[in-house]
Short mmCIF file of C-alpha atoms in Angstrom, two decimals:
data_model
loop_
_atom_site.label_atom_id
_atom_site.label_comp_id
_atom_site.label_asym_id
_atom_site.label_seq_id
_atom_site.Cartn_x
_atom_site.Cartn_y
_atom_site.Cartn_z
CA UNK A 298 0.00 0.00 0.00
CA UNK A 299 1.38 3.37 -1.02
CA UNK A 300 1.33 5.89 1.78
CA UNK A 301 1.04 9.54 1.01
CA UNK A 302 3.17 11.95 2.93
CA UNK A 303 1.09 14.55 4.59
CA UNK A 304 2.25 18.13 4.38
CA UNK A 305 2.24 20.63 7.20
CA UNK A 306 -1.18 21.57 8.53
CA UNK A 307 -2.48 24.89 7.18
CA UNK A 308 -2.15 27.90 9.46
CA UNK A 309 -5.39 29.61 10.28
CA UNK A 310 -5.21 33.20 9.02
CA UNK A 311 -5.97 35.95 11.52
CA UNK A 312 -8.10 38.93 10.57
CA UNK A 313 -5.91 41.75 9.31
CA UNK A 314 -5.97 44.96 11.25
CA UNK A 315 -4.22 47.88 9.52
CA UNK A 316 -1.40 49.55 11.38
CA UNK A 317 -1.57 53.33 11.24
CA UNK A 318 1.84 54.95 11.10
CA UNK A 319 0.94 58.26 9.48
CA UNK A 320 -1.97 60.75 9.37
CA UNK A 321 -5.18 59.62 7.75
CA UNK A 322 -6.07 61.27 4.43
CA UNK A 323 -9.42 62.62 5.68
CA UNK A 324 -9.68 64.46 8.97
CA UNK A 325 -12.83 64.91 11.06
CA UNK A 326 -13.49 67.81 13.40
CA UNK A 327 -14.55 66.60 16.86
CA UNK A 328 -17.92 67.65 18.25
CA UNK A 329 -18.15 69.57 21.53
CA UNK A 330 -18.18 67.19 24.53
CA UNK A 331 -18.11 64.14 22.23
CA UNK A 332 -17.26 60.70 23.57
CA UNK A 333 -13.93 59.29 22.45
CA UNK A 334 -15.46 56.16 20.84
CA UNK A 335 -17.95 58.31 18.92
CA UNK A 336 -15.13 60.39 17.43
CA UNK A 337 -13.09 57.30 16.59
CA UNK A 338 -16.02 55.72 14.75
CA UNK A 339 -16.62 58.87 12.71
CA UNK A 340 -12.92 59.14 11.89
CA UNK A 341 -12.83 55.48 10.81
CA UNK A 342 -15.96 55.87 8.65
CA UNK A 343 -14.56 58.96 6.94
CA UNK A 344 -11.40 57.04 5.99
CA UNK A 345 -13.09 53.69 5.28
CA UNK A 346 -11.01 51.82 7.81
CA UNK A 347 -11.79 49.63 10.81
CA UNK A 348 -12.79 51.00 14.18
CA UNK A 349 -10.21 48.73 15.86
CA UNK A 350 -7.45 50.57 14.05
CA UNK A 351 -8.67 53.82 15.61
CA UNK A 352 -8.63 52.40 19.11
CA UNK A 353 -5.06 51.10 18.94
CA UNK A 354 -3.30 52.29 15.77
CA UNK A 355 0.16 50.98 16.73
CA UNK A 356 -0.57 47.78 18.60
CA UNK A 357 2.23 45.90 16.79
CA UNK A 358 4.78 48.42 18.03
CA UNK A 359 6.01 49.46 21.44
CA UNK A 360 4.83 53.00 20.86
CA UNK A 361 5.72 55.54 23.59
CA UNK A 362 2.93 57.91 22.57
CA UNK A 363 -0.10 58.25 24.81
CA UNK A 364 -3.69 58.22 23.59
CA UNK A 365 -3.83 61.96 22.98
CA UNK A 366 -0.60 62.00 20.99
CA UNK A 367 -1.62 59.03 18.83
CA UNK A 368 -4.98 60.58 18.02
CA UNK A 369 -3.33 63.91 17.28
CA UNK A 370 -1.02 62.12 14.83
CA UNK A 371 -3.59 60.14 12.88
CA UNK A 372 -6.38 62.76 12.87
CA UNK A 373 -4.21 65.80 12.00
CA UNK A 374 -6.29 67.81 14.45
CA UNK A 375 -4.58 70.35 16.76
CA UNK A 376 -4.02 69.16 20.30
CA UNK A 377 -6.07 72.00 21.80
CA UNK A 378 -9.03 71.16 19.53
CA UNK A 379 -9.02 67.53 20.67
CA UNK A 380 -8.68 68.48 24.33
CA UNK A 381 -11.52 71.01 24.28
CA UNK A 382 -13.91 68.69 22.45
CA UNK A 383 -13.08 65.28 23.99
CA UNK A 384 -13.24 65.29 27.82
CA UNK A 385 -11.71 61.80 28.11
CA UNK A 386 -8.35 63.09 26.84
CA UNK A 387 -7.95 66.01 29.21
CA UNK A 388 -6.11 64.08 31.89
CA UNK A 389 -3.21 63.71 29.42
CA UNK A 390 -2.66 67.49 29.33
CA UNK A 391 -4.32 69.15 32.35
CA UNK A 392 -2.02 72.16 31.97
CA UNK A 393 -3.60 72.97 28.58
CA UNK A 394 -7.29 72.17 29.26
CA UNK A 395 -8.26 71.23 32.84
CA UNK A 396 -10.47 68.15 33.28
CA UNK A 397 -14.14 68.55 34.14
CA UNK A 398 -15.01 69.23 37.78
CA UNK A 399 -17.43 66.31 37.80
CA UNK A 400 -17.18 63.76 35.00
CA UNK A 401 -20.60 62.36 34.06
CA UNK A 402 -20.39 58.91 32.45
CA UNK A 403 -23.89 59.02 30.97
CA UNK A 404 -24.17 60.04 27.34
CA UNK A 405 -26.83 60.60 24.69
CA UNK A 406 -27.03 61.42 20.97
CA UNK A 407 -26.23 65.01 20.10
CA UNK A 408 -28.87 67.26 18.59
CA UNK A 409 -29.52 66.02 15.04
CA UNK A 410 -29.49 69.53 13.60
CA UNK A 411 -26.28 70.48 15.41
CA UNK A 412 -24.66 67.28 14.16
CA UNK A 413 -25.75 68.01 10.60
CA UNK A 414 -24.38 71.56 10.77
CA UNK A 415 -21.04 70.21 12.00
CA UNK A 416 -20.73 67.99 8.92
CA UNK A 417 -21.45 64.58 10.44
CA UNK A 418 -22.84 63.29 7.11
CA UNK A 419 -25.34 61.05 8.88
CA UNK A 420 -22.82 59.51 11.27
CA UNK A 421 -24.24 59.38 14.82
CA UNK A 422 -22.53 61.62 17.39
CA UNK A 423 -22.70 60.78 21.09
CA UNK A 424 -21.91 63.40 23.71
CA UNK A 425 -21.50 63.35 27.47
CA UNK A 426 -24.27 65.07 29.40
CA UNK A 427 -23.39 67.69 32.02
CA UNK A 428 -25.99 66.21 34.35
CA UNK A 429 -29.62 65.12 34.39
CA UNK A 430 -30.61 68.75 33.82
CA UNK A 431 -28.94 68.78 30.38
CA UNK A 432 -31.90 67.85 28.14
CA UNK A 433 -32.57 70.61 25.59
CA UNK A 434 -30.75 72.04 22.58
CA UNK A 435 -31.64 75.69 23.07
CA UNK A 436 -30.39 76.63 19.59
CA UNK A 437 -32.74 74.31 17.70
CA UNK A 438 -35.45 73.87 20.37
CA UNK A 439 -35.28 70.11 20.64
CA UNK A 440 -35.73 67.81 23.63
CA UNK A 441 -32.87 65.31 23.54
CA UNK A 442 -32.61 61.80 24.90
CA UNK A 443 -31.39 61.76 28.48
CA UNK A 444 -29.20 59.26 30.25
CA UNK A 445 -27.55 56.62 28.12
CA UNK A 446 -27.95 56.44 24.37
CA UNK A 447 -31.58 56.39 23.33
CA UNK A 448 -32.68 55.79 19.74
CA UNK A 449 -36.08 57.45 20.18
CA UNK A 450 -36.79 60.48 18.03
CA UNK A 451 -35.91 63.88 19.42
CA UNK A 452 -38.90 66.05 20.32
CA UNK A 453 -39.63 69.34 18.58
CA UNK A 454 -40.22 72.11 21.14
CA UNK A 455 -41.10 74.92 18.75
CA UNK A 456 -44.65 75.02 20.19
CA UNK A 457 -43.44 74.85 23.80
CA UNK A 458 -40.90 77.69 24.22
CA UNK A 459 -41.22 77.60 28.01
CA UNK A 460 -39.27 74.32 28.04
CA UNK A 461 -36.40 76.02 26.21
CA UNK A 462 -36.54 78.92 28.67
CA UNK A 463 -36.44 76.40 31.53
CA UNK A 464 -33.22 74.91 30.13
CA UNK A 465 -31.71 78.40 29.91
CA UNK A 466 -32.63 78.97 33.58
CA UNK A 467 -31.04 75.66 34.57
CA UNK A 468 -27.86 76.55 32.68
CA UNK A 469 -27.74 79.88 34.54
CA UNK A 470 -28.15 78.11 37.88
CA UNK A 471 -25.36 75.69 36.97
CA UNK A 472 -22.98 78.54 36.16
CA UNK A 473 -23.94 80.38 39.35
CA UNK A 474 -23.63 77.47 41.78
CA UNK A 475 -20.98 75.37 40.04
CA UNK A 476 -20.93 72.18 38.01
CA UNK A 477 -19.74 70.19 41.02
CA UNK A 478 -22.84 70.84 43.15
CA UNK A 479 -25.75 71.86 40.91
CA UNK A 480 -26.37 68.48 39.15
CA UNK A 481 -26.82 66.77 42.52
CA UNK A 482 -29.14 69.53 43.75
CA UNK A 483 -31.22 69.21 40.59
CA UNK A 484 -31.39 65.43 40.94
CA UNK A 485 -32.78 65.73 44.47
CA UNK A 486 -35.37 68.28 43.36
CA UNK A 487 -36.35 66.15 40.38
CA UNK A 488 -37.01 63.10 42.56
CA UNK A 489 -39.18 65.12 44.93
CA UNK A 490 -41.09 66.78 42.08
CA UNK A 491 -41.78 63.37 40.56
CA UNK A 492 -43.56 62.40 43.77
CA UNK A 493 -45.49 65.69 43.71
CA UNK A 494 -46.57 64.87 40.16
CA UNK A 495 -47.54 61.31 41.09
CA UNK A 496 -49.80 62.70 43.82
CA UNK A 497 -51.42 65.04 41.22
CA UNK A 498 -50.81 68.14 43.33
CA UNK A 499 -49.54 70.47 40.59
CA UNK A 500 -50.46 69.13 37.15
CA UNK A 501 -52.34 71.94 35.42
CA UNK A 502 -49.18 73.59 34.10
CA UNK A 503 -47.73 70.31 32.87
CA UNK A 504 -50.93 69.22 31.12
CA UNK A 505 -51.15 72.55 29.29
CA UNK A 506 -47.62 72.07 27.93
CA UNK A 507 -48.25 68.43 26.97
CA UNK A 508 -51.06 69.43 24.61
CA UNK A 509 -48.69 71.68 22.64
CA UNK A 510 -45.94 69.10 22.10
CA UNK A 511 -46.52 67.43 18.71
CA UNK A 512 -46.36 63.64 18.62
CA UNK A 513 -47.09 61.54 15.56
CA UNK A 514 -48.13 57.92 15.36
CA UNK A 515 -46.77 55.31 12.94
CA UNK A 516 -48.96 56.75 10.14
CA UNK A 517 -47.60 60.27 10.58
CA UNK A 518 -50.83 61.56 12.13
CA UNK A 519 -51.20 63.40 15.46
CA UNK A 520 -51.75 61.01 18.36
CA UNK A 521 -52.67 62.85 21.57
CA UNK A 522 -53.12 59.58 23.46
CA UNK A 523 -49.52 58.57 22.71
CA UNK A 524 -48.39 61.94 24.03
CA UNK A 525 -50.17 61.40 27.35
CA UNK A 526 -48.64 57.95 27.76
CA UNK A 527 -45.06 58.90 26.85
CA UNK A 528 -42.79 59.28 29.92
CA UNK A 529 -40.33 61.37 27.90
CA UNK A 530 -42.98 63.90 26.92
CA UNK A 531 -44.34 64.11 30.45
CA UNK A 532 -40.81 64.70 31.71
CA UNK A 533 -40.28 67.41 29.09
CA UNK A 534 -43.57 69.08 30.02
CA UNK A 535 -42.58 69.05 33.70
CA UNK A 536 -39.31 70.83 32.97
CA UNK A 537 -40.58 74.46 33.31
CA UNK A 538 -42.06 73.89 36.75
CA UNK A 539 -39.13 71.75 37.84
CA UNK A 540 -36.65 74.47 36.89
CA UNK A 541 -38.56 77.05 38.94
CA UNK A 542 -38.85 74.58 41.82
CA UNK A 543 -35.09 73.92 41.78
CA UNK A 544 -34.40 77.66 41.89
CA UNK A 545 -36.83 78.04 44.82
CA UNK A 546 -35.28 75.19 46.82
CA UNK A 547 -31.73 76.47 46.29
CA UNK A 548 -32.76 79.97 47.40
CA UNK A 549 -34.29 78.49 50.58
CA UNK A 550 -31.21 76.33 51.17
CA UNK A 551 -28.91 79.36 51.02
CA UNK A 552 -30.64 81.05 53.94
CA UNK A 553 -29.01 80.92 57.40
CA UNK A 554 -29.56 77.62 59.16
CA UNK A 555 -31.57 79.11 62.03
CA UNK A 556 -34.00 80.83 59.63
CA UNK A 557 -34.44 77.59 57.70
CA UNK A 558 -35.20 75.60 60.84
CA UNK A 559 -37.76 78.14 62.01
CA UNK A 560 -39.41 78.18 58.56
CA UNK A 561 -39.75 74.37 58.63
CA UNK A 562 -41.30 74.38 62.11
CA UNK A 563 -43.75 77.24 61.49
CA UNK A 564 -44.79 75.95 58.05
CA UNK A 565 -43.34 78.90 56.12
CA UNK A 566 -41.46 76.53 53.82
CA UNK A 567 -44.70 74.85 52.72
CA UNK A 568 -46.49 78.22 52.50
CA UNK A 569 -43.84 79.60 50.16
CA UNK A 570 -44.09 76.47 48.01
CA UNK A 571 -47.87 76.73 47.64
CA UNK A 572 -47.55 80.45 46.90
CA UNK A 573 -45.21 79.81 43.96
CA UNK A 574 -46.99 76.59 42.90
CA UNK A 575 -50.73 76.79 43.71
CA UNK A 576 -52.13 73.31 44.32
CA UNK A 577 -54.67 71.99 41.83
CA UNK A 578 -56.80 70.53 44.61
CA UNK A 579 -57.05 70.55 48.37
CA UNK A 580 -55.19 67.42 49.47
CA UNK A 581 -56.55 65.13 52.16
CA UNK A 582 -55.15 62.56 54.54
CA UNK A 583 -51.42 62.50 55.04
CA UNK A 584 -50.52 64.49 51.91
CA UNK A 585 -50.09 67.85 53.66
CA UNK A 586 -47.91 66.40 56.47
CA UNK A 587 -45.88 64.56 53.82
CA UNK A 588 -45.44 67.75 51.79
CA UNK A 589 -44.45 69.77 54.83
CA UNK A 590 -41.90 67.24 56.07
CA UNK A 591 -40.58 66.40 52.61
CA UNK A 592 -39.89 70.02 51.73
CA UNK A 593 -37.95 70.51 54.94
CA UNK A 594 -35.84 67.41 54.34
CA UNK A 595 -35.19 68.43 50.73
CA UNK A 596 -34.11 71.97 51.60
CA UNK A 597 -31.72 70.69 54.27
CA UNK A 598 -30.24 68.10 51.89
CA UNK A 599 -29.57 70.78 49.28
CA UNK A 600 -28.12 73.04 51.98
CA UNK A 601 -25.69 70.27 52.94
CA UNK A 602 -24.56 69.92 49.33
CA UNK A 603 -23.99 73.65 48.99
CA UNK A 604 -22.12 73.83 52.30
CA UNK A 605 -19.91 70.82 51.57
CA UNK A 606 -18.86 72.29 48.22
CA UNK A 607 -18.39 75.88 49.37
CA UNK A 608 -14.91 77.49 49.16
CA UNK A 609 -14.90 77.89 52.96
CA UNK A 610 -15.45 74.15 53.38
CA UNK A 611 -12.57 73.29 51.05
CA UNK A 612 -10.33 75.81 52.83
CA UNK A 613 -11.14 74.20 56.19
CA UNK A 614 -10.30 70.75 54.81
CA UNK A 615 -7.01 72.06 53.46
#
């Protein structure tokens, strides 16, 4: 019997990943506050290369360059442009652009119209949010997805300008009280206002705004029932009152501690709330005691946040 000599077993080929050693032919300008992966994907799409090559362009070499320097090399973008637009890179050069005071990991799609004006060519752009109060593009009057990436359509606010004005007020409060403390204050106020809304204490203003937010069904026709059921639209409609409520709570929290305590005991805190936000109905049962106690606890919690982040507090710690 003739035996055939077997040759060496074939070597399984590995997927080829291009090694980038020079600038790419097509550059892409980063979007303000864009996530690093979002920019890499857009840069890869513009140059018709793989996303993996953007993440580690010199993985076959012992390259001494850090992430900022590699991206500066392959994108041909100035270092300052990358640092100002991409917060994740700022720790590589804090002397040029300081990192954010509080880095928020949640992100959402950027405004579609802003992305189109920046030349995205249909490529999705994801940006970091400044906090849970960062929900509106004031330039184009659009309610954006909040939290992590959401594929739902952005809401047109052209018929509800008070929501845009509420976002402007929130931005002013953030600049006044600082990015390190205001997002947490807003989050506390938002949780309390959600309970107020669930108890149907102050809904007239929200319902009036809901009716003016357009929402279409699958056939492209107005669907007012879908609007009423949508949590995103209800949250958008609550934004004007929530912004005013946040401003009211912060103003109460900045009063001297003794005055705050007296106001809680005498009921002035609740009286001021009902003066600014008249109740839609006269509550019964335990609602009024809950409102009175809850407002006091909320104001004190916000006061603690403001005090802990005040310059005097940091000086004492130092």
